[in-house]
Short mmCIF file of N, CA and C in Angstrom, two decimals:
data_model
loop_
_atom_site.label_atom_id
_atom_site.label_comp_id
_atom_site.label_asym_id
_atom_site.label_seq_id
_atom_site.Cartn_x
_atom_site.Cartn_y
_atom_site.Cartn_z
N MET V 17 208.50 35.85 120.31
CA MET V 17 207.88 37.05 119.73
C MET V 17 208.58 37.42 118.42
N LYS V 18 207.77 37.80 117.45
CA LYS V 18 208.32 38.20 116.15
C LYS V 18 208.12 39.71 115.97
N LEU V 19 209.08 40.33 115.31
CA LEU V 19 208.95 41.75 115.02
C LEU V 19 208.23 41.92 113.68
N SER V 20 207.21 42.78 113.67
CA SER V 20 206.49 42.98 112.40
C SER V 20 207.25 43.95 111.50
N LYS V 21 208.06 44.80 112.14
CA LYS V 21 208.86 45.74 111.35
C LYS V 21 210.32 45.63 111.78
N ASN V 22 211.19 45.43 110.82
CA ASN V 22 212.61 45.33 111.12
C ASN V 22 213.40 45.98 109.98
N ARG V 23 213.84 47.21 110.22
CA ARG V 23 214.52 47.96 109.15
C ARG V 23 216.03 48.05 109.39
N LEU V 24 216.55 47.11 110.17
CA LEU V 24 217.96 47.18 110.52
C LEU V 24 218.87 47.08 109.29
N ARG V 25 218.60 46.09 108.45
CA ARG V 25 219.44 45.90 107.26
C ARG V 25 219.37 47.16 106.34
N GLU V 26 218.14 47.64 106.19
CA GLU V 26 217.93 48.82 105.34
C GLU V 26 218.73 50.03 105.87
N CYS V 27 218.63 50.26 107.18
CA CYS V 27 219.34 51.39 107.79
C CYS V 27 220.85 51.21 107.66
N ARG V 28 221.30 49.98 107.89
CA ARG V 28 222.75 49.71 107.83
C ARG V 28 223.28 49.93 106.42
N GLU V 29 222.54 49.42 105.44
CA GLU V 29 222.99 49.56 104.05
C GLU V 29 222.94 51.03 103.60
N LYS V 30 221.96 51.74 104.11
CA LYS V 30 221.85 53.18 103.80
C LYS V 30 223.06 53.95 104.32
N GLU V 31 223.55 53.51 105.47
CA GLU V 31 224.73 54.16 106.07
C GLU V 31 226.03 53.64 105.45
N GLY V 32 225.92 52.62 104.60
CA GLY V 32 227.10 52.01 103.98
C GLY V 32 227.98 51.28 104.97
N MET V 33 227.33 50.70 105.97
CA MET V 33 228.05 50.03 107.05
C MET V 33 228.02 48.51 106.87
N THR V 34 229.11 47.85 107.18
CA THR V 34 229.10 46.38 107.11
C THR V 34 228.54 45.84 108.43
N GLN V 35 228.17 44.55 108.39
CA GLN V 35 227.67 43.92 109.62
C GLN V 35 228.75 43.92 110.69
N GLU V 36 229.98 43.68 110.26
CA GLU V 36 231.11 43.64 111.19
C GLU V 36 231.31 45.00 111.86
N ALA V 37 231.23 46.06 111.05
CA ALA V 37 231.43 47.42 111.59
C ALA V 37 230.34 47.77 112.59
N LEU V 38 229.11 47.42 112.25
CA LEU V 38 227.99 47.71 113.16
C LEU V 38 228.14 46.90 114.46
N ALA V 39 228.53 45.63 114.30
CA ALA V 39 228.72 44.77 115.47
C ALA V 39 229.77 45.36 116.40
N GLN V 40 230.85 45.83 115.83
CA GLN V 40 231.93 46.42 116.64
C GLN V 40 231.45 47.69 117.34
N LYS V 41 230.66 48.47 116.63
CA LYS V 41 230.14 49.72 117.21
C LYS V 41 229.21 49.44 118.39
N LEU V 42 228.45 48.34 118.27
CA LEU V 42 227.47 48.02 119.31
C LEU V 42 228.04 47.12 120.40
N GLY V 43 229.22 46.57 120.15
CA GLY V 43 229.84 45.67 121.14
C GLY V 43 229.22 44.29 121.16
N VAL V 44 228.72 43.85 120.01
CA VAL V 44 228.17 42.49 119.91
C VAL V 44 228.90 41.74 118.80
N THR V 45 228.53 40.49 118.58
CA THR V 45 229.18 39.72 117.51
C THR V 45 228.43 39.93 116.19
N ARG V 46 229.11 39.61 115.09
CA ARG V 46 228.49 39.77 113.78
C ARG V 46 227.29 38.82 113.64
N GLN V 47 227.40 37.65 114.27
CA GLN V 47 226.30 36.68 114.21
C GLN V 47 225.02 37.25 114.83
N THR V 48 225.19 38.08 115.86
CA THR V 48 224.02 38.70 116.50
C THR V 48 223.34 39.66 115.52
N ILE V 49 224.14 40.43 114.80
CA ILE V 49 223.56 41.35 113.80
C ILE V 49 222.82 40.54 112.73
N ILE V 50 223.45 39.45 112.27
CA ILE V 50 222.81 38.58 111.26
C ILE V 50 221.48 38.06 111.80
N SER V 51 221.48 37.59 113.05
CA SER V 51 220.27 37.03 113.65
C SER V 51 219.16 38.07 113.77
N ILE V 52 219.53 39.30 114.15
CA ILE V 52 218.52 40.36 114.29
C ILE V 52 217.96 40.70 112.90
N GLU V 53 218.86 40.84 111.93
CA GLU V 53 218.41 41.20 110.57
C GLU V 53 217.50 40.14 109.96
N SER V 54 217.81 38.87 110.25
CA SER V 54 216.98 37.80 109.68
C SER V 54 215.73 37.52 110.51
N GLY V 55 215.60 38.22 111.62
CA GLY V 55 214.39 38.09 112.43
C GLY V 55 214.40 36.88 113.36
N LYS V 56 215.56 36.24 113.49
CA LYS V 56 215.65 35.07 114.39
C LYS V 56 215.73 35.49 115.85
N TYR V 57 216.36 36.63 116.07
CA TYR V 57 216.56 37.09 117.45
C TYR V 57 215.99 38.49 117.63
N VAL V 58 215.24 38.68 118.70
CA VAL V 58 214.67 39.99 119.01
C VAL V 58 215.60 40.67 120.03
N PRO V 59 216.16 41.83 119.68
CA PRO V 59 217.12 42.46 120.60
C PRO V 59 216.45 42.95 121.88
N SER V 60 217.26 43.06 122.94
CA SER V 60 216.75 43.59 124.20
C SER V 60 216.51 45.09 124.03
N LEU V 61 215.85 45.67 125.00
CA LEU V 61 215.57 47.12 124.94
C LEU V 61 216.88 47.90 124.87
N GLN V 62 217.85 47.46 125.68
CA GLN V 62 219.15 48.16 125.72
C GLN V 62 219.83 48.14 124.35
N LEU V 63 219.83 46.96 123.71
CA LEU V 63 220.48 46.84 122.40
C LEU V 63 219.69 47.62 121.34
N ALA V 64 218.36 47.56 121.44
CA ALA V 64 217.53 48.29 120.48
C ALA V 64 217.79 49.80 120.59
N LEU V 65 217.95 50.28 121.83
CA LEU V 65 218.25 51.71 122.03
C LEU V 65 219.62 52.07 121.45
N LEU V 66 220.58 51.16 121.64
CA LEU V 66 221.93 51.38 121.10
C LEU V 66 221.90 51.42 119.56
N ILE V 67 221.12 50.51 118.98
CA ILE V 67 221.01 50.46 117.52
C ILE V 67 220.39 51.76 117.01
N ALA V 68 219.32 52.17 117.68
CA ALA V 68 218.65 53.41 117.27
C ALA V 68 219.59 54.61 117.37
N LYS V 69 220.37 54.63 118.45
CA LYS V 69 221.33 55.72 118.66
C LYS V 69 222.41 55.70 117.57
N ALA V 70 222.84 54.48 117.19
CA ALA V 70 223.89 54.36 116.17
C ALA V 70 223.42 54.92 114.83
N PHE V 71 222.12 54.85 114.55
CA PHE V 71 221.59 55.35 113.28
C PHE V 71 220.92 56.72 113.43
N GLY V 72 220.98 57.27 114.62
CA GLY V 72 220.42 58.60 114.85
C GLY V 72 218.91 58.66 114.65
N THR V 73 218.24 57.61 115.08
CA THR V 73 216.78 57.58 114.94
C THR V 73 216.15 57.00 116.21
N SER V 74 214.84 56.80 116.18
CA SER V 74 214.19 56.21 117.36
C SER V 74 214.06 54.70 117.17
N VAL V 75 213.78 53.99 118.26
CA VAL V 75 213.61 52.54 118.20
C VAL V 75 212.44 52.20 117.27
N GLU V 76 211.36 53.00 117.39
CA GLU V 76 210.18 52.77 116.55
C GLU V 76 210.49 52.94 115.07
N GLY V 77 211.51 53.73 114.79
CA GLY V 77 211.90 53.95 113.39
C GLY V 77 212.56 52.72 112.77
N ILE V 78 213.07 51.84 113.61
CA ILE V 78 213.76 50.63 113.11
C ILE V 78 212.94 49.37 113.37
N PHE V 79 212.46 49.25 114.59
CA PHE V 79 211.70 48.04 114.95
C PHE V 79 210.25 48.35 115.27
N GLY V 80 209.41 47.38 115.09
CA GLY V 80 208.01 47.53 115.43
C GLY V 80 207.36 46.19 115.68
N VAL V 81 206.31 46.19 116.52
CA VAL V 81 205.59 44.92 116.79
C VAL V 81 204.16 45.04 116.28
N MET K 109 229.06 39.26 138.17
CA MET K 109 230.42 39.29 138.72
C MET K 109 231.42 39.65 137.61
N ASP K 110 232.32 40.56 137.91
CA ASP K 110 233.27 40.99 136.87
C ASP K 110 234.45 40.01 136.76
N GLU K 111 235.24 40.20 135.70
CA GLU K 111 236.30 39.25 135.35
C GLU K 111 237.35 39.06 136.48
N PRO K 112 237.93 40.15 137.05
CA PRO K 112 238.94 39.93 138.10
C PRO K 112 238.40 39.17 139.30
N ALA K 113 237.16 39.47 139.69
CA ALA K 113 236.57 38.79 140.85
C ALA K 113 236.38 37.31 140.56
N ARG K 114 235.96 36.99 139.32
CA ARG K 114 235.79 35.59 138.92
C ARG K 114 237.11 34.85 138.94
N ASN K 115 238.16 35.53 138.43
CA ASN K 115 239.49 34.91 138.41
C ASN K 115 239.99 34.67 139.83
N MET K 116 239.75 35.64 140.72
CA MET K 116 240.19 35.47 142.12
C MET K 116 239.48 34.28 142.76
N LEU K 117 238.19 34.14 142.43
CA LEU K 117 237.40 33.03 142.97
C LEU K 117 237.96 31.69 142.49
N LYS K 118 238.30 31.63 141.19
CA LYS K 118 238.85 30.39 140.63
C LYS K 118 240.21 30.08 141.24
N LEU K 119 241.06 31.12 141.36
CA LEU K 119 242.38 30.91 141.96
C LEU K 119 242.24 30.44 143.41
N GLY K 120 241.29 31.05 144.13
CA GLY K 120 241.03 30.66 145.51
C GLY K 120 240.61 29.20 145.60
N PHE K 121 239.71 28.80 144.69
CA PHE K 121 239.25 27.41 144.66
C PHE K 121 240.41 26.46 144.41
N GLY K 122 241.26 26.84 143.44
CA GLY K 122 242.42 26.00 143.10
C GLY K 122 243.35 25.84 144.28
N LEU K 123 243.65 26.94 144.95
CA LEU K 123 244.57 26.89 146.10
C LEU K 123 243.98 26.08 147.24
N ILE K 124 242.69 26.28 147.51
CA ILE K 124 242.03 25.54 148.60
C ILE K 124 242.06 24.04 148.29
N ALA K 125 241.81 23.68 147.01
CA ALA K 125 241.82 22.27 146.62
C ALA K 125 243.20 21.66 146.83
N ILE K 126 244.24 22.41 146.47
CA ILE K 126 245.61 21.89 146.65
C ILE K 126 245.94 21.72 148.14
N VAL K 127 245.62 22.73 148.93
CA VAL K 127 245.91 22.68 150.37
C VAL K 127 245.13 21.53 151.03
N LEU K 128 243.85 21.41 150.64
CA LEU K 128 243.01 20.35 151.20
C LEU K 128 243.55 18.97 150.80
N GLY K 129 243.96 18.87 149.53
CA GLY K 129 244.53 17.62 149.04
C GLY K 129 245.79 17.24 149.80
N LEU K 130 246.67 18.24 150.01
CA LEU K 130 247.90 17.99 150.77
C LEU K 130 247.58 17.54 152.19
N ALA K 131 246.62 18.26 152.81
CA ALA K 131 246.24 17.93 154.20
C ALA K 131 245.71 16.51 154.30
N LEU K 132 244.86 16.13 153.34
CA LEU K 132 244.28 14.77 153.37
C LEU K 132 245.37 13.72 153.18
N ASN K 133 246.32 14.01 152.27
CA ASN K 133 247.41 13.07 152.04
C ASN K 133 248.31 12.94 153.27
N ILE K 134 248.62 14.07 153.90
CA ILE K 134 249.50 14.05 155.09
C ILE K 134 248.83 13.32 156.25
N LEU K 135 247.52 13.60 156.41
CA LEU K 135 246.79 12.97 157.51
C LEU K 135 246.41 11.52 157.20
N GLY K 136 246.60 11.13 155.94
CA GLY K 136 246.28 9.75 155.54
C GLY K 136 244.78 9.49 155.49
N VAL K 137 244.01 10.54 155.20
CA VAL K 137 242.55 10.39 155.12
C VAL K 137 242.16 10.14 153.67
N GLY K 138 241.21 9.30 153.44
CA GLY K 138 240.70 9.09 152.08
C GLY K 138 241.09 7.72 151.54
N ARG K 139 240.26 7.28 150.61
CA ARG K 139 240.48 5.94 150.04
C ARG K 139 241.76 5.90 149.22
N THR K 140 242.40 4.77 149.20
CA THR K 140 243.63 4.63 148.42
C THR K 140 243.38 3.97 147.06
N ASP K 141 242.16 3.44 146.88
CA ASP K 141 241.86 2.82 145.58
C ASP K 141 241.01 3.77 144.73
N PHE K 142 241.16 5.06 144.99
CA PHE K 142 240.38 6.08 144.29
C PHE K 142 240.94 6.27 142.88
N LEU K 143 240.16 7.03 142.08
CA LEU K 143 240.51 7.29 140.68
C LEU K 143 241.96 7.76 140.51
N PHE K 144 242.41 8.68 141.37
CA PHE K 144 243.77 9.21 141.28
C PHE K 144 244.60 8.69 142.45
N ASP K 145 244.45 7.43 142.76
CA ASP K 145 245.17 6.76 143.84
C ASP K 145 244.64 7.14 145.21
N SER K 146 244.42 8.47 145.44
CA SER K 146 243.79 8.87 146.70
C SER K 146 242.98 10.14 146.46
N VAL K 147 242.06 10.43 147.36
CA VAL K 147 241.22 11.62 147.24
C VAL K 147 242.09 12.88 147.27
N GLY K 148 243.14 12.83 148.11
CA GLY K 148 244.06 13.97 148.22
C GLY K 148 244.73 14.27 146.89
N ASN K 149 245.22 13.23 146.21
CA ASN K 149 245.88 13.41 144.90
C ASN K 149 244.90 14.00 143.90
N TRP K 150 243.68 13.50 143.94
CA TRP K 150 242.66 13.98 143.00
C TRP K 150 242.38 15.46 143.23
N LEU K 151 242.25 15.85 144.52
CA LEU K 151 242.00 17.26 144.84
C LEU K 151 243.16 18.14 144.39
N MET K 152 244.38 17.65 144.57
CA MET K 152 245.55 18.43 144.15
C MET K 152 245.57 18.57 142.63
N TYR K 153 245.19 17.51 141.94
CA TYR K 153 245.15 17.55 140.47
C TYR K 153 244.14 18.60 140.00
N ILE K 154 242.94 18.55 140.60
CA ILE K 154 241.89 19.51 140.23
C ILE K 154 242.35 20.95 140.51
N GLY K 155 242.94 21.16 141.69
CA GLY K 155 243.43 22.48 142.07
C GLY K 155 244.51 22.97 141.12
N PHE K 156 245.44 22.08 140.80
CA PHE K 156 246.54 22.44 139.90
C PHE K 156 246.00 22.79 138.51
N MET K 157 245.08 21.96 138.00
CA MET K 157 244.50 22.22 136.68
C MET K 157 243.75 23.56 136.65
N THR K 158 243.03 23.85 137.74
CA THR K 158 242.30 25.13 137.83
C THR K 158 243.28 26.30 137.74
N LEU K 159 244.37 26.21 138.51
CA LEU K 159 245.37 27.29 138.48
C LEU K 159 245.96 27.45 137.09
N VAL K 160 246.32 26.32 136.45
CA VAL K 160 246.93 26.36 135.11
C VAL K 160 245.97 27.00 134.10
N ILE K 161 244.70 26.58 134.14
CA ILE K 161 243.72 27.10 133.17
C ILE K 161 243.51 28.61 133.37
N VAL K 162 243.36 29.02 134.63
CA VAL K 162 243.15 30.46 134.91
C VAL K 162 244.35 31.28 134.44
N LEU K 163 245.57 30.80 134.75
CA LEU K 163 246.77 31.54 134.37
C LEU K 163 246.96 31.57 132.85
N LEU K 164 246.72 30.43 132.19
CA LEU K 164 246.86 30.38 130.73
C LEU K 164 245.86 31.32 130.05
N ARG K 165 244.63 31.33 130.58
CA ARG K 165 243.61 32.22 130.00
C ARG K 165 244.02 33.68 130.17
N LYS K 166 244.62 33.97 131.31
CA LYS K 166 245.06 35.35 131.59
C LYS K 166 246.19 35.74 130.63
N ILE K 167 247.07 34.78 130.35
CA ILE K 167 248.26 35.10 129.54
C ILE K 167 247.96 35.00 128.04
N VAL K 168 247.32 33.90 127.62
CA VAL K 168 247.22 33.58 126.20
C VAL K 168 245.90 34.03 125.55
N ALA K 169 244.78 33.78 126.23
CA ALA K 169 243.47 33.93 125.59
C ALA K 169 243.20 35.37 125.14
N LYS K 170 242.55 35.48 123.97
CA LYS K 170 242.18 36.80 123.45
C LYS K 170 240.88 37.25 124.12
N LYS K 171 240.64 38.55 124.06
CA LYS K 171 239.39 39.09 124.63
C LYS K 171 238.23 38.62 123.76
N LYS K 172 237.30 37.91 124.38
CA LYS K 172 236.19 37.35 123.62
C LYS K 172 234.92 38.16 123.88
N VAL K 173 234.21 38.45 122.80
CA VAL K 173 232.96 39.20 122.95
C VAL K 173 231.85 38.24 123.38
N VAL K 174 231.23 38.54 124.51
CA VAL K 174 230.07 37.75 124.94
C VAL K 174 228.89 38.72 124.97
N ASP K 175 227.99 38.57 124.03
CA ASP K 175 226.88 39.51 123.97
C ASP K 175 225.59 38.90 124.52
N GLU K 176 224.53 39.72 124.48
CA GLU K 176 223.27 39.30 125.11
C GLU K 176 222.65 38.08 124.45
N ARG K 177 222.88 37.92 123.13
CA ARG K 177 222.32 36.76 122.45
C ARG K 177 222.96 35.48 122.98
N MET K 178 224.28 35.52 123.20
CA MET K 178 224.97 34.35 123.75
C MET K 178 224.47 34.03 125.16
N GLU K 179 224.26 35.08 125.96
CA GLU K 179 223.76 34.86 127.32
C GLU K 179 222.35 34.26 127.30
N TYR K 180 221.55 34.74 126.36
CA TYR K 180 220.18 34.25 126.21
C TYR K 180 220.19 32.76 125.83
N VAL K 181 221.06 32.46 124.83
CA VAL K 181 221.16 31.06 124.37
C VAL K 181 221.70 30.18 125.49
N SER K 182 222.66 30.70 126.25
CA SER K 182 223.24 29.92 127.34
C SER K 182 222.18 29.61 128.40
N ALA K 183 221.29 30.58 128.68
CA ALA K 183 220.21 30.33 129.64
C ALA K 183 219.27 29.24 129.12
N LYS K 184 219.00 29.27 127.81
CA LYS K 184 218.14 28.23 127.21
C LYS K 184 218.82 26.86 127.30
N ALA K 185 220.14 26.85 127.01
CA ALA K 185 220.90 25.59 127.04
C ALA K 185 220.90 25.01 128.45
N MET K 186 220.99 25.89 129.45
CA MET K 186 220.99 25.41 130.84
C MET K 186 219.63 24.80 131.19
N ARG K 187 218.57 25.38 130.66
CA ARG K 187 217.24 24.83 130.92
C ARG K 187 217.11 23.44 130.28
N ILE K 188 217.63 23.32 129.07
CA ILE K 188 217.60 22.01 128.40
C ILE K 188 218.42 21.00 129.20
N THR K 189 219.58 21.44 129.71
CA THR K 189 220.44 20.55 130.50
C THR K 189 219.73 20.10 131.78
N PHE K 190 219.01 21.03 132.39
CA PHE K 190 218.27 20.69 133.61
C PHE K 190 217.19 19.63 133.31
N LEU K 191 216.51 19.83 132.18
CA LEU K 191 215.50 18.84 131.77
C LEU K 191 216.16 17.50 131.48
N ALA K 192 217.35 17.56 130.85
CA ALA K 192 218.10 16.33 130.54
C ALA K 192 218.47 15.62 131.83
N LEU K 193 218.87 16.39 132.87
CA LEU K 193 219.23 15.80 134.16
C LEU K 193 218.05 15.03 134.75
N ILE K 194 216.87 15.63 134.68
CA ILE K 194 215.68 14.97 135.21
C ILE K 194 215.39 13.69 134.42
N LEU K 195 215.47 13.80 133.09
CA LEU K 195 215.21 12.63 132.25
C LEU K 195 216.23 11.51 132.49
N ILE K 196 217.52 11.91 132.55
CA ILE K 196 218.58 10.91 132.77
C ILE K 196 218.37 10.23 134.12
N SER K 197 218.03 11.04 135.14
CA SER K 197 217.80 10.47 136.48
C SER K 197 216.66 9.47 136.45
N PHE K 198 215.61 9.83 135.74
CA PHE K 198 214.44 8.95 135.63
C PHE K 198 214.83 7.63 134.95
N VAL K 199 215.57 7.74 133.85
CA VAL K 199 216.00 6.54 133.12
C VAL K 199 216.91 5.69 134.01
N LEU K 200 217.83 6.35 134.75
CA LEU K 200 218.75 5.61 135.62
C LEU K 200 218.00 4.88 136.73
N MET K 201 216.95 5.54 137.26
CA MET K 201 216.15 4.89 138.31
C MET K 201 215.52 3.61 137.77
N ILE K 202 215.02 3.68 136.54
CA ILE K 202 214.39 2.51 135.94
C ILE K 202 215.43 1.42 135.67
N VAL K 203 216.59 1.86 135.09
CA VAL K 203 217.66 0.90 134.79
C VAL K 203 218.14 0.24 136.07
N ASP K 204 218.32 1.05 137.14
CA ASP K 204 218.78 0.52 138.42
C ASP K 204 217.76 -0.45 139.01
N GLY K 205 216.49 -0.17 138.76
CA GLY K 205 215.44 -1.07 139.24
C GLY K 205 215.47 -2.41 138.52
N ILE K 206 215.80 -2.38 137.23
CA ILE K 206 215.85 -3.62 136.45
C ILE K 206 217.11 -4.42 136.80
N SER K 207 218.24 -3.69 136.75
CA SER K 207 219.51 -4.35 137.07
C SER K 207 220.36 -3.36 137.86
N PRO K 208 220.61 -3.62 139.16
CA PRO K 208 221.30 -2.64 140.01
C PRO K 208 222.65 -2.18 139.44
N ILE K 209 222.88 -0.85 139.52
CA ILE K 209 224.15 -0.28 139.04
C ILE K 209 225.20 -0.51 140.13
N THR K 210 226.26 -1.19 139.75
CA THR K 210 227.23 -1.59 140.78
C THR K 210 228.54 -0.80 140.73
N MET K 211 228.65 0.14 139.79
CA MET K 211 229.92 0.86 139.69
C MET K 211 230.12 1.78 140.90
N PRO K 212 231.40 2.12 141.24
CA PRO K 212 231.64 3.01 142.39
C PRO K 212 230.96 4.36 142.20
N TYR K 213 230.61 4.96 143.35
CA TYR K 213 229.85 6.21 143.33
C TYR K 213 230.59 7.33 142.59
N TYR K 214 231.93 7.42 142.82
CA TYR K 214 232.67 8.51 142.17
C TYR K 214 232.72 8.34 140.66
N MET K 215 232.77 7.09 140.20
CA MET K 215 232.76 6.83 138.76
C MET K 215 231.40 7.20 138.17
N PHE K 216 230.36 6.81 138.88
CA PHE K 216 229.00 7.08 138.44
C PHE K 216 228.78 8.59 138.27
N LEU K 217 229.19 9.34 139.31
CA LEU K 217 229.00 10.79 139.24
C LEU K 217 229.89 11.42 138.17
N SER K 218 231.09 10.89 137.97
CA SER K 218 231.97 11.40 136.91
C SER K 218 231.30 11.26 135.55
N TYR K 219 230.74 10.08 135.30
CA TYR K 219 230.04 9.85 134.03
C TYR K 219 228.84 10.79 133.89
N LEU K 220 228.10 10.94 134.99
CA LEU K 220 226.90 11.78 134.95
C LEU K 220 227.28 13.24 134.64
N ILE K 221 228.30 13.73 135.32
CA ILE K 221 228.73 15.13 135.09
C ILE K 221 229.24 15.30 133.66
N CYS K 222 230.01 14.33 133.16
CA CYS K 222 230.50 14.41 131.77
C CYS K 222 229.32 14.44 130.80
N ALA K 223 228.33 13.58 131.05
CA ALA K 223 227.16 13.53 130.17
C ALA K 223 226.43 14.87 130.17
N LEU K 224 226.28 15.46 131.36
CA LEU K 224 225.59 16.75 131.45
C LEU K 224 226.37 17.86 130.76
N LEU K 225 227.69 17.82 130.90
CA LEU K 225 228.52 18.83 130.21
C LEU K 225 228.39 18.70 128.70
N ILE K 226 228.33 17.46 128.22
CA ILE K 226 228.18 17.23 126.77
C ILE K 226 226.82 17.76 126.31
N VAL K 227 225.77 17.48 127.09
CA VAL K 227 224.42 17.98 126.75
C VAL K 227 224.42 19.50 126.71
N LEU K 228 225.06 20.12 127.72
CA LEU K 228 225.12 21.59 127.79
C LEU K 228 225.85 22.16 126.58
N LEU K 229 227.00 21.59 126.26
CA LEU K 229 227.80 22.09 125.14
C LEU K 229 227.06 21.92 123.81
N LEU K 230 226.51 20.74 123.61
CA LEU K 230 225.81 20.47 122.35
C LEU K 230 224.59 21.36 122.19
N SER K 231 223.78 21.45 123.27
CA SER K 231 222.56 22.25 123.17
C SER K 231 222.92 23.72 122.93
N TYR K 232 223.98 24.20 123.58
CA TYR K 232 224.40 25.59 123.38
C TYR K 232 224.82 25.82 121.94
N LYS K 233 225.67 24.93 121.43
CA LYS K 233 226.19 25.09 120.06
C LYS K 233 225.06 24.98 119.03
N ILE K 234 224.16 24.02 119.23
CA ILE K 234 223.07 23.83 118.27
C ILE K 234 222.12 25.02 118.28
N LEU K 235 221.76 25.48 119.49
CA LEU K 235 220.86 26.64 119.59
C LEU K 235 221.50 27.88 118.97
N LEU K 236 222.77 28.08 119.27
CA LEU K 236 223.48 29.26 118.76
C LEU K 236 223.60 29.24 117.25
N ARG K 237 223.80 28.04 116.71
CA ARG K 237 224.06 27.92 115.26
C ARG K 237 222.76 27.93 114.45
N PHE K 238 221.73 27.25 114.93
CA PHE K 238 220.54 27.04 114.09
C PHE K 238 219.28 27.79 114.53
N PHE K 239 219.18 28.19 115.78
CA PHE K 239 217.90 28.74 116.23
C PHE K 239 217.90 30.22 116.58
N TYR K 240 219.04 30.79 116.98
CA TYR K 240 219.02 32.21 117.36
C TYR K 240 220.11 32.99 116.63
#
């Protein structure tokens, strides 16, 4: 499955956060953040909720199908 | 299963292997022309190595992050390995039909397990690096 909307990179850069910092905050590896940003990997619901929480927005605000 | 429970399981396996190996050696059970001279010696070796690896990991190894992407890729790699097992078995059946495999059973299984571990490792690394 491919995501039609993926604003993770945009949100991260807006917050001035590095991939490493976001990965540490979410408890995943930096490669996972890279994969999600490049659209290679679709995060699970749990990770998507964590990402949304980290940016203070909803899941729909970052990802979409 | 959490980390301490897994470690206890591994330590238990190691100890049981050593005790079983000692018992087999004392009772004189098992072939003497085996890979490690006897089945008992081999079991003790496996048990000892298990204990050493578990203890070294506990003492030396750093905390490694294992996230959902790695678990996902590992599940995919296991599926590929399972398919490889079926394919290898099929090829071996044909090869055995053409020219019977005469090597000892323990050697045969050792090679098979090594081959499967290599397939698992390679498929995991390749999937992790290039596909996900």
